[in-house]
PDB file of N, CA and C in Angstrom:
ATOM      1  N   MET A   1      38.535  69.966  63.195  1.00 55.00           N
ATOM      2  CA  MET A   1      36.501  70.239  63.151  1.00 55.00           C
ATOM      3  C   MET A   1      36.403  69.664  61.696  1.00 55.00           C
ATOM      4  N   SER A   2      35.344  68.582  61.474  1.00 58.00           N
ATOM      5  CA  SER A   2      34.497  68.622  60.473  1.00 58.00           C
ATOM      6  C   SER A   2      33.618  69.638  59.802  1.00 58.00           C
ATOM      7  N   THR A   3      33.502  70.133  58.872  1.00 63.00           N
ATOM      8  CA  THR A   3      31.935  71.000  58.388  1.00 63.00           C
ATOM      9  C   THR A   3      31.652  70.042  57.212  1.00 63.00           C
ATOM     10  N   THR A   4      31.690  69.113  57.505  1.00 63.00           N
ATOM     11  CA  THR A   4      30.515  68.213  56.146  1.00 63.00           C
ATOM     12  C   THR A   4      29.359  68.038  56.862  1.00 63.00           C
ATOM     13  N   THR A   5      28.371  68.129  55.604  1.00 64.00           N
ATOM     14  CA  THR A   5      27.059  68.322  56.154  1.00 64.00           C
ATOM     15  C   THR A   5      26.495  66.829  55.480  1.00 64.00           C
ATOM     16  N   HIS A   6      25.343  66.920  56.339  1.00 65.00           N
ATOM     17  CA  HIS A   6      25.049  65.448  55.754  1.00 65.00           C
ATOM     18  C   HIS A   6      23.865  65.450  55.039  1.00 65.00           C
ATOM     19  N   HIS A   7      23.265  65.507  53.771  1.00 65.00           N
ATOM     20  CA  HIS A   7      21.966  66.184  53.359  1.00 65.00           C
ATOM     21  C   HIS A   7      21.149  64.410  53.316  1.00 65.00           C
ATOM     22  N   ARG A   8      19.979  64.491  53.581  1.00 70.00           N
ATOM     23  CA  ARG A   8      19.222  63.450  52.888  1.00 70.00           C
ATOM     24  C   ARG A   8      18.264  63.881  51.649  1.00 70.00           C
ATOM     25  N   PRO A   9      18.418  62.616  50.972  1.00 74.00           N
ATOM     26  CA  PRO A   9      18.054  63.165  49.285  1.00 74.00           C
ATOM     27  C   PRO A   9      16.163  63.238  49.644  1.00 74.00           C
ATOM     28  N   SER A  10      15.757  64.091  48.814  1.00 81.00           N
ATOM     29  CA  SER A  10      14.400  64.660  48.947  1.00 81.00           C
ATOM     30  C   SER A  10      13.733  63.514  48.056  1.00 81.00           C
ATOM     31  N   PRO A  11      12.594  63.068  48.414  1.00 87.00           N
ATOM     32  CA  PRO A  11      11.587  62.128  47.899  1.00 87.00           C
ATOM     33  C   PRO A  11      11.439  62.473  46.183  1.00 87.00           C
ATOM     34  N   PRO A  12      11.087  61.708  45.259  1.00 88.00           N
ATOM     35  CA  PRO A  12      10.850  62.209  44.075  1.00 88.00           C
ATOM     36  C   PRO A  12       9.228  63.192  43.549  1.00 88.00           C
ATOM     37  N   ALA A  13       9.048  64.162  43.331  1.00 93.00           N
ATOM     38  CA  ALA A  13       7.869  64.873  43.096  1.00 93.00           C
ATOM     39  C   ALA A  13       6.999  64.188  42.159  1.00 93.00           C
ATOM     40  N   PRO A  14       6.155  64.777  43.390  1.00 95.00           N
ATOM     41  CA  PRO A  14       4.734  63.660  43.162  1.00 95.00           C
ATOM     42  C   PRO A  14       4.110  63.104  41.728  1.00 95.00           C
ATOM     43  N   TRP A  15       4.654  64.453  40.781  1.00 95.00           N
ATOM     44  CA  TRP A  15       4.346  64.158  39.502  1.00 95.00           C
ATOM     45  C   TRP A  15       5.052  63.294  38.609  1.00 95.00           C
ATOM     46  N   ARG A  16       6.461  62.994  39.356  1.00 93.00           N
ATOM     47  CA  ARG A  16       7.235  62.702  38.534  1.00 93.00           C
ATOM     48  C   ARG A  16       7.154  60.951  37.668  1.00 93.00           C
ATOM     49  N   SER A  17       6.415  60.220  38.348  1.00 94.00           N
ATOM     50  CA  SER A  17       6.528  58.876  37.827  1.00 94.00           C
ATOM     51  C   SER A  17       5.206  58.971  36.942  1.00 94.00           C
ATOM     52  N   THR A  18       4.253  60.071  36.974  1.00 96.00           N
ATOM     53  CA  THR A  18       3.070  60.189  35.671  1.00 96.00           C
ATOM     54  C   THR A  18       3.739  60.981  34.582  1.00 96.00           C
ATOM     55  N   PHE A  19       4.408  61.740  34.984  1.00 93.00           N
ATOM     56  CA  PHE A  19       5.159  62.301  33.865  1.00 93.00           C
ATOM     57  C   PHE A  19       6.090  61.481  33.016  1.00 93.00           C
ATOM     58  N   GLU A  20       6.843  60.878  33.779  1.00 92.00           N
ATOM     59  CA  GLU A  20       7.707  60.168  33.156  1.00 92.00           C
ATOM     60  C   GLU A  20       6.849  58.993  32.209  1.00 92.00           C
ATOM     61  N   SER A  21       6.164  57.964  32.815  1.00 94.00           N
ATOM     62  CA  SER A  21       5.078  57.323  31.993  1.00 94.00           C
ATOM     63  C   SER A  21       4.563  58.238  30.985  1.00 94.00           C
ATOM     64  N   HIS A  22       4.140  59.095  31.087  1.00 93.00           N
ATOM     65  CA  HIS A  22       3.255  59.699  29.666  1.00 93.00           C
ATOM     66  C   HIS A  22       4.651  60.101  28.806  1.00 93.00           C
ATOM     67  N   VAL A  23       5.510  60.578  28.893  1.00 91.00           N
ATOM     68  CA  VAL A  23       6.774  60.477  28.317  1.00 91.00           C
ATOM     69  C   VAL A  23       7.116  59.536  27.369  1.00 91.00           C
ATOM     70  N   SER A  24       7.496  58.540  28.109  1.00 92.00           N
ATOM     71  CA  SER A  24       8.154  57.091  27.436  1.00 92.00           C
ATOM     72  C   SER A  24       6.689  56.572  26.988  1.00 92.00           C
ATOM     73  N   SER A  25       5.635  57.013  26.546  1.00 94.00           N
ATOM     74  CA  SER A  25       5.110  56.128  25.949  1.00 94.00           C
ATOM     75  C   SER A  25       4.801  56.962  24.624  1.00 94.00           C
ATOM     76  N   MET A  26       5.344  58.301  24.642  1.00 92.00           N
ATOM     77  CA  MET A  26       5.368  58.770  23.401  1.00 92.00           C
ATOM     78  C   MET A  26       6.156  58.203  22.160  1.00 92.00           C
ATOM     79  N   PRO A  27       5.933  58.496  21.079  1.00 93.00           N
ATOM     80  CA  PRO A  27       6.598  57.824  19.529  1.00 93.00           C
ATOM     81  C   PRO A  27       8.028  58.499  20.155  1.00 93.00           C
ATOM     82  N   SER A  28       8.144  60.205  19.952  1.00 91.00           N
ATOM     83  CA  SER A  28       8.893  60.814  20.136  1.00 91.00           C
ATOM     84  C   SER A  28       8.647  62.050  21.243  1.00 91.00           C
ATOM     85  N   PRO A  29       9.532  62.573  22.037  1.00 90.00           N
ATOM     86  CA  PRO A  29       9.063  63.120  23.128  1.00 90.00           C
ATOM     87  C   PRO A  29       9.317  64.641  22.887  1.00 90.00           C
ATOM     88  N   GLU A  30       8.445  64.802  21.409  1.00 91.00           N
ATOM     89  CA  GLU A  30       8.319  66.468  21.618  1.00 91.00           C
ATOM     90  C   GLU A  30       7.247  67.228  21.568  1.00 91.00           C
ATOM     91  N   PHE A  31       7.060  68.400  21.644  1.00 88.00           N
ATOM     92  CA  PHE A  31       5.833  69.149  22.042  1.00 88.00           C
ATOM     93  C   PHE A  31       5.769  70.322  21.017  1.00 88.00           C
ATOM     94  N   ILE A  32       5.079  71.008  21.324  1.00 89.00           N
ATOM     95  CA  ILE A  32       4.865  72.725  21.026  1.00 89.00           C
ATOM     96  C   ILE A  32       4.522  73.403  22.180  1.00 89.00           C
ATOM     97  N   PHE A  33       5.431  74.240  22.676  1.00 87.00           N
ATOM     98  CA  PHE A  33       5.170  75.250  23.759  1.00 87.00           C
ATOM     99  C   PHE A  33       4.390  76.625  23.222  1.00 87.00           C
ATOM    100  N   ALA A  34       3.416  76.909  23.979  1.00 90.00           N
ATOM    101  CA  ALA A  34       2.663  78.036  23.443  1.00 90.00           C
ATOM    102  C   ALA A  34       2.665  78.810  24.604  1.00 90.00           C
ATOM    103  N   THR A  35       3.009  80.157  23.809  1.00 90.00           N
ATOM    104  CA  THR A  35       2.593  81.673  24.631  1.00 90.00           C
ATOM    105  C   THR A  35       1.963  82.267  23.791  1.00 90.00           C
ATOM    106  N   VAL A  36       1.245  83.374  24.558  1.00 91.00           N
ATOM    107  CA  VAL A  36       0.693  84.999  24.016  1.00 91.00           C
ATOM    108  C   VAL A  36       2.155  86.201  24.528  1.00 91.00           C
ATOM    109  N   ALA A  37       1.960  86.849  23.223  1.00 87.00           N
ATOM    110  CA  ALA A  37       3.183  88.206  23.148  1.00 87.00           C
ATOM    111  C   ALA A  37       2.118  89.468  23.016  1.00 87.00           C
ATOM    112  N   PRO A  38       2.506  90.478  23.230  1.00 88.00           N
ATOM    113  CA  PRO A  38       1.726  91.886  22.938  1.00 88.00           C
ATOM    114  C   PRO A  38       1.867  91.927  21.205  1.00 88.00           C
ATOM    115  N   SER A  39       1.001  92.211  20.621  1.00 83.00           N
ATOM    116  CA  SER A  39       1.179  92.647  19.248  1.00 83.00           C
ATOM    117  C   SER A  39       1.910  93.944  18.881  1.00 83.00           C
ATOM    118  N   SER A  40       2.455  93.790  17.964  1.00 77.00           N
ATOM    119  CA  SER A  40       2.800  95.390  17.844  1.00 77.00           C
ATOM    120  C   SER A  40       1.898  96.139  17.164  1.00 77.00           C
ATOM    121  N   SER A  41       2.475  97.594  17.245  1.00 70.00           N
ATOM    122  CA  SER A  41       1.192  98.778  16.900  1.00 70.00           C
ATOM    123  C   SER A  41       1.064  98.539  15.446  1.00 70.00           C
ATOM    124  N   SER A  42       2.302  97.807  14.809  1.00 69.00           N
ATOM    125  CA  SER A  42       1.848  98.096  12.910  1.00 69.00           C
ATOM    126  C   SER A  42       0.906  96.892  12.463  1.00 69.00           C
ATOM    127  N   SER A  43       1.018  96.283  13.790  1.00 66.00           N
ATOM    128  CA  SER A  43       0.244  94.403  13.246  1.00 66.00           C
ATOM    129  C   SER A  43      -0.987  94.527  13.083  1.00 66.00           C
ATOM    130  N   SER A  44      -1.848  93.920  11.791  1.00 73.00           N
ATOM    131  CA  SER A  44      -3.097  93.950  11.674  1.00 73.00           C
ATOM    132  C   SER A  44      -3.794  92.760  12.538  1.00 73.00           C
ATOM    133  N   SER A  45      -3.421  92.483  13.689  1.00 69.00           N
ATOM    134  CA  SER A  45      -4.179  91.713  14.458  1.00 69.00           C
ATOM    135  C   SER A  45      -5.416  92.372  14.636  1.00 69.00           C
ATOM    136  N   PRO A  46      -6.736  91.410  15.055  1.00 79.00           N
ATOM    137  CA  PRO A  46      -7.756  91.983  15.992  1.00 79.00           C
ATOM    138  C   PRO A  46      -7.579  91.956  17.321  1.00 79.00           C
ATOM    139  N   THR A  47      -6.746  91.120  17.701  1.00 81.00           N
ATOM    140  CA  THR A  47      -6.541  91.400  19.223  1.00 81.00           C
ATOM    141  C   THR A  47      -5.327  91.658  19.851  1.00 81.00           C
ATOM    142  N   PRO A  48      -4.770  92.267  21.284  1.00 85.00           N
ATOM    143  CA  PRO A  48      -3.947  92.765  21.668  1.00 85.00           C
ATOM    144  C   PRO A  48      -2.816  91.685  21.760  1.00 85.00           C
ATOM    145  N   TYR A  49      -3.117  90.676  21.699  1.00 86.00           N
ATOM    146  CA  TYR A  49      -2.228  89.407  21.825  1.00 86.00           C
ATOM    147  C   TYR A  49      -1.754  88.293  20.281  1.00 86.00           C
ATOM    148  N   VAL A  50      -0.627  87.999  20.218  1.00 85.00           N
ATOM    149  CA  VAL A  50      -0.660  87.393  19.458  1.00 85.00           C
ATOM    150  C   VAL A  50       0.030  85.764  19.402  1.00 85.00           C
ATOM    151  N   PRO A  51       0.008  84.745  19.314  1.00 86.00           N
ATOM    152  CA  PRO A  51       0.356  83.471  19.657  1.00 86.00           C
ATOM    153  C   PRO A  51       1.839  83.396  19.212  1.00 86.00           C
ATOM    154  N   ARG A  52       2.723  82.734  20.411  1.00 86.00           N
ATOM    155  CA  ARG A  52       3.957  82.500  19.840  1.00 86.00           C
ATOM    156  C   ARG A  52       4.396  80.924  19.739  1.00 86.00           C
ATOM    157  N   LEU A  53       4.870  80.172  19.176  1.00 86.00           N
ATOM    158  CA  LEU A  53       5.252  78.586  19.144  1.00 86.00           C
ATOM    159  C   LEU A  53       6.435  78.411  19.178  1.00 86.00           C
ATOM    160  N   ARG A  54       6.505  77.227  19.938  1.00 87.00           N
ATOM    161  CA  ARG A  54       8.279  76.978  19.987  1.00 87.00           C
ATOM    162  C   ARG A  54       8.341  75.190  20.000  1.00 87.00           C
ATOM    163  N   TYR A  55       8.724  74.588  19.262  1.00 88.00           N
ATOM    164  CA  TYR A  55       9.146  73.051  19.197  1.00 88.00           C
ATOM    165  C   TYR A  55       9.861  72.672  20.169  1.00 88.00           C
ATOM    166  N   CYS A  56       9.730  71.745  21.248  1.00 89.00           N
ATOM    167  CA  CYS A  56      10.804  71.332  21.942  1.00 89.00           C
ATOM    168  C   CYS A  56      10.679  69.764  21.984  1.00 89.00           C
ATOM    169  N   ILE A  57      11.652  69.547  22.407  1.00 90.00           N
ATOM    170  CA  ILE A  57      12.107  68.452  22.581  1.00 90.00           C
ATOM    171  C   ILE A  57      12.612  67.607  24.145  1.00 90.00           C
ATOM    172  N   TYR A  58      12.053  66.980  25.016  1.00 91.00           N
ATOM    173  CA  TYR A  58      12.356  66.424  26.764  1.00 91.00           C
ATOM    174  C   TYR A  58      13.444  65.854  26.125  1.00 91.00           C
ATOM    175  N   ARG A  59      14.707  65.981  26.745  1.00 90.00           N
ATOM    176  CA  ARG A  59      15.654  65.057  26.892  1.00 90.00           C
ATOM    177  C   ARG A  59      16.525  64.418  27.982  1.00 90.00           C
ATOM    178  N   GLY A  60      15.695  64.629  28.810  1.00 89.00           N
ATOM    179  CA  GLY A  60      15.450  63.730  30.179  1.00 89.00           C
ATOM    180  C   GLY A  60      15.374  64.920  31.562  1.00 89.00           C
ATOM    181  N   MET A  61      15.789  64.222  32.741  1.00 89.00           N
ATOM    182  CA  MET A  61      16.215  64.639  33.961  1.00 89.00           C
ATOM    183  C   MET A  61      17.135  65.420  34.032  1.00 89.00           C
ATOM    184  N   TRP A  62      17.434  66.571  34.476  1.00 86.00           N
ATOM    185  CA  TRP A  62      18.870  67.311  34.505  1.00 86.00           C
ATOM    186  C   TRP A  62      20.112  66.294  34.856  1.00 86.00           C
ATOM    187  N   SER A  63      19.449  65.842  35.595  1.00 81.00           N
ATOM    188  CA  SER A  63      21.366  64.960  36.440  1.00 81.00           C
ATOM    189  C   SER A  63      21.130  63.398  35.728  1.00 81.00           C
ATOM    190  N   GLN A  64      20.126  63.366  34.585  1.00 81.00           N
ATOM    191  CA  GLN A  64      20.252  62.013  34.149  1.00 81.00           C
ATOM    192  C   GLN A  64      20.291  61.844  32.634  1.00 81.00           C
ATOM    193  N   LEU A  65      20.746  63.248  32.239  1.00 80.00           N
ATOM    194  CA  LEU A  65      20.740  63.090  30.618  1.00 80.00           C
ATOM    195  C   LEU A  65      21.660  62.390  29.643  1.00 80.00           C
ATOM    196  N   PRO A  66      21.285  62.108  28.687  1.00 80.00           N
ATOM    197  CA  PRO A  66      21.795  60.696  28.180  1.00 80.00           C
ATOM    198  C   PRO A  66      23.304  61.246  27.685  1.00 80.00           C
ATOM    199  N   GLU A  67      24.423  60.754  27.104  1.00 81.00           N
ATOM    200  CA  GLU A  67      25.521  60.791  27.278  1.00 81.00           C
ATOM    201  C   GLU A  67      25.497  61.513  25.837  1.00 81.00           C
ATOM    202  N   ASN A  68      26.784  62.565  25.771  1.00 82.00           N
ATOM    203  CA  ASN A  68      26.713  63.060  24.356  1.00 82.00           C
ATOM    204  C   ASN A  68      27.756  62.783  23.769  1.00 82.00           C
ATOM    205  N   LYS A  69      27.990  61.515  22.792  1.00 85.00           N
ATOM    206  CA  LYS A  69      29.201  61.483  21.986  1.00 85.00           C
ATOM    207  C   LYS A  69      30.390  62.372  21.322  1.00 85.00           C
ATOM    208  N   HIS A  70      29.674  63.588  21.223  1.00 88.00           N
ATOM    209  CA  HIS A  70      30.557  65.002  20.830  1.00 88.00           C
ATOM    210  C   HIS A  70      31.261  65.194  22.150  1.00 88.00           C
ATOM    211  N   ASN A  71      31.045  64.830  23.041  1.00 84.00           N
ATOM    212  CA  ASN A  71      31.230  65.579  24.201  1.00 84.00           C
ATOM    213  C   ASN A  71      32.770  64.557  24.937  1.00 84.00           C
ATOM    214  N   THR A  72      33.823  64.878  24.718  1.00 87.00           N
ATOM    215  CA  THR A  72      34.911  64.287  24.905  1.00 87.00           C
ATOM    216  C   THR A  72      35.745  64.807  26.596  1.00 87.00           C
ATOM    217  N   ALA A  73      34.633  65.574  27.260  1.00 86.00           N
ATOM    218  CA  ALA A  73      35.392  65.885  28.348  1.00 86.00           C
ATOM    219  C   ALA A  73      35.153  64.890  29.545  1.00 86.00           C
ATOM    220  N   PRO A  74      35.667  65.057  30.586  1.00 83.00           N
ATOM    221  CA  PRO A  74      35.342  63.885  31.594  1.00 83.00           C
ATOM    222  C   PRO A  74      33.999  64.191  32.221  1.00 83.00           C
ATOM    223  N   LYS A  75      33.099  63.107  32.731  1.00 78.00           N
ATOM    224  CA  LYS A  75      32.032  63.015  33.120  1.00 78.00           C
ATOM    225  C   LYS A  75      31.977  63.326  34.777  1.00 78.00           C
ATOM    226  N   ASN A  76      30.735  64.038  35.219  1.00 75.00           N
ATOM    227  CA  ASN A  76      30.733  63.962  36.528  1.00 75.00           C
ATOM    228  C   ASN A  76      30.248  62.457  37.049  1.00 75.00           C
ATOM    229  N   PRO A  77      30.544  61.931  38.327  1.00 79.00           N
ATOM    230  CA  PRO A  77      30.050  61.230  38.487  1.00 79.00           C
ATOM    231  C   PRO A  77      28.311  61.345  38.889  1.00 79.00           C
ATOM    232  N   ARG A  78      27.621  60.165  39.118  1.00 77.00           N
ATOM    233  CA  ARG A  78      26.145  60.233  38.781  1.00 77.00           C
ATOM    234  C   ARG A  78      25.823  60.518  39.756  1.00 77.00           C
ATOM    235  N   VAL A  79      25.637  60.724  40.946  1.00 79.00           N
ATOM    236  CA  VAL A  79      25.533  60.776  42.469  1.00 79.00           C
ATOM    237  C   VAL A  79      24.613  62.125  42.857  1.00 79.00           C
ATOM    238  N   TYR A  80      24.037  62.628  41.646  1.00 79.00           N
ATOM    239  CA  TYR A  80      22.660  63.310  42.116  1.00 79.00           C
ATOM    240  C   TYR A  80      21.275  63.134  41.635  1.00 79.00           C
ATOM    241  N   ASP A  81      20.332  63.388  41.926  1.00 82.00           N
ATOM    242  CA  ASP A  81      19.405  63.201  41.342  1.00 82.00           C
ATOM    243  C   ASP A  81      18.548  64.434  41.143  1.00 82.00           C
ATOM    244  N   SER A  82      17.448  64.770  40.512  1.00 87.00           N
ATOM    245  CA  SER A  82      16.922  66.013  39.833  1.00 87.00           C
ATOM    246  C   SER A  82      15.562  65.697  39.713  1.00 87.00           C
ATOM    247  N   ASP A  83      14.489  66.700  39.669  1.00 91.00           N
ATOM    248  CA  ASP A  83      13.391  66.575  39.166  1.00 91.00           C
ATOM    249  C   ASP A  83      13.039  67.681  38.552  1.00 91.00           C
ATOM    250  N   MET A  84      14.236  68.663  37.896  1.00 91.00           N
ATOM    251  CA  MET A  84      14.210  69.071  36.615  1.00 91.00           C
ATOM    252  C   MET A  84      14.021  68.779  35.431  1.00 91.00           C
ATOM    253  N   PRO A  85      12.865  68.657  34.668  1.00 91.00           N
ATOM    254  CA  PRO A  85      13.072  68.144  33.447  1.00 91.00           C
ATOM    255  C   PRO A  85      13.923  69.342  32.357  1.00 91.00           C
ATOM    256  N   THR A  86      14.477  68.741  31.726  1.00 90.00           N
ATOM    257  CA  THR A  86      15.304  69.650  30.592  1.00 90.00           C
ATOM    258  C   THR A  86      14.940  69.365  29.005  1.00 90.00           C
ATOM    259  N   PHE A  87      14.944  70.576  28.446  1.00 89.00           N
ATOM    260  CA  PHE A  87      14.240  70.536  26.893  1.00 89.00           C
ATOM    261  C   PHE A  87      14.999  71.071  26.021  1.00 89.00           C
ATOM    262  N   THR A  88      15.397  71.128  24.647  1.00 87.00           N
ATOM    263  CA  THR A  88      15.658  71.431  23.892  1.00 87.00           C
ATOM    264  C   THR A  88      14.888  72.311  23.041  1.00 87.00           C
ATOM    265  N   THR A  89      15.208  73.214  21.930  1.00 85.00           N
ATOM    266  CA  THR A  89      14.641  73.833  21.042  1.00 85.00           C
ATOM    267  C   THR A  89      15.732  74.479  20.193  1.00 85.00           C
ATOM    268  N   ASP A  90      15.762  74.697  18.695  1.00 74.00           N
ATOM    269  CA  ASP A  90      16.531  75.174  17.499  1.00 74.00           C
ATOM    270  C   ASP A  90      16.153  76.764  18.055  1.00 74.00           C
ATOM    271  N   VAL A  91      17.270  77.046  17.894  1.00 69.00           N
ATOM    272  CA  VAL A  91      17.197  78.585  18.021  1.00 69.00           C
ATOM    273  C   VAL A  91      16.831  79.256  16.929  1.00 69.00           C
ATOM    274  N   ARG A  92      17.439  78.170  15.563  1.00 64.00           N
ATOM    275  CA  ARG A  92      16.593  79.097  14.132  1.00 64.00           C
ATOM    276  C   ARG A  92      15.212  79.009  13.907  1.00 64.00           C
ATOM    277  N   MET A  93      14.425  78.426  14.691  1.00 56.00           N
ATOM    278  CA  MET A  93      13.016  78.585  14.509  1.00 56.00           C
ATOM    279  C   MET A  93      12.673  80.336  15.562  1.00 56.00           C
ATOM    280  N   GLN A  94      11.999  80.791  14.505  1.00 58.00           N
ATOM    281  CA  GLN A  94      11.040  81.713  14.837  1.00 58.00           C
ATOM    282  C   GLN A  94      10.242  81.371  16.203  1.00 58.00           C
ATOM    283  N   LYS A  95       9.920  82.184  17.201  1.00 52.00           N
ATOM    284  CA  LYS A  95       8.820  82.011  17.922  1.00 52.00           C
ATOM    285  C   LYS A  95       7.477  82.482  17.307  1.00 52.00           C
TER     286      LYS A  95
END
């Protein structure tokens, strides 16, 4: 008895083509991700929240990341598709 299941691929997310079109038209796929955080009690901020910024770089969709020449491990076959964007940031940057 076989326990193999057949999975029908999902259609792409409705926002994917617009997102990829916008990213591909950028000179460099970088952006600033902004959040707010509670200010510390010792802060001189006039508001209870302060902004936090982080520079991010779009690397591609999860299953379609570009090859890394420094990674010599065997590659998995490209049999999956994903609508999950992947970003990197430098851990040395303060938020």
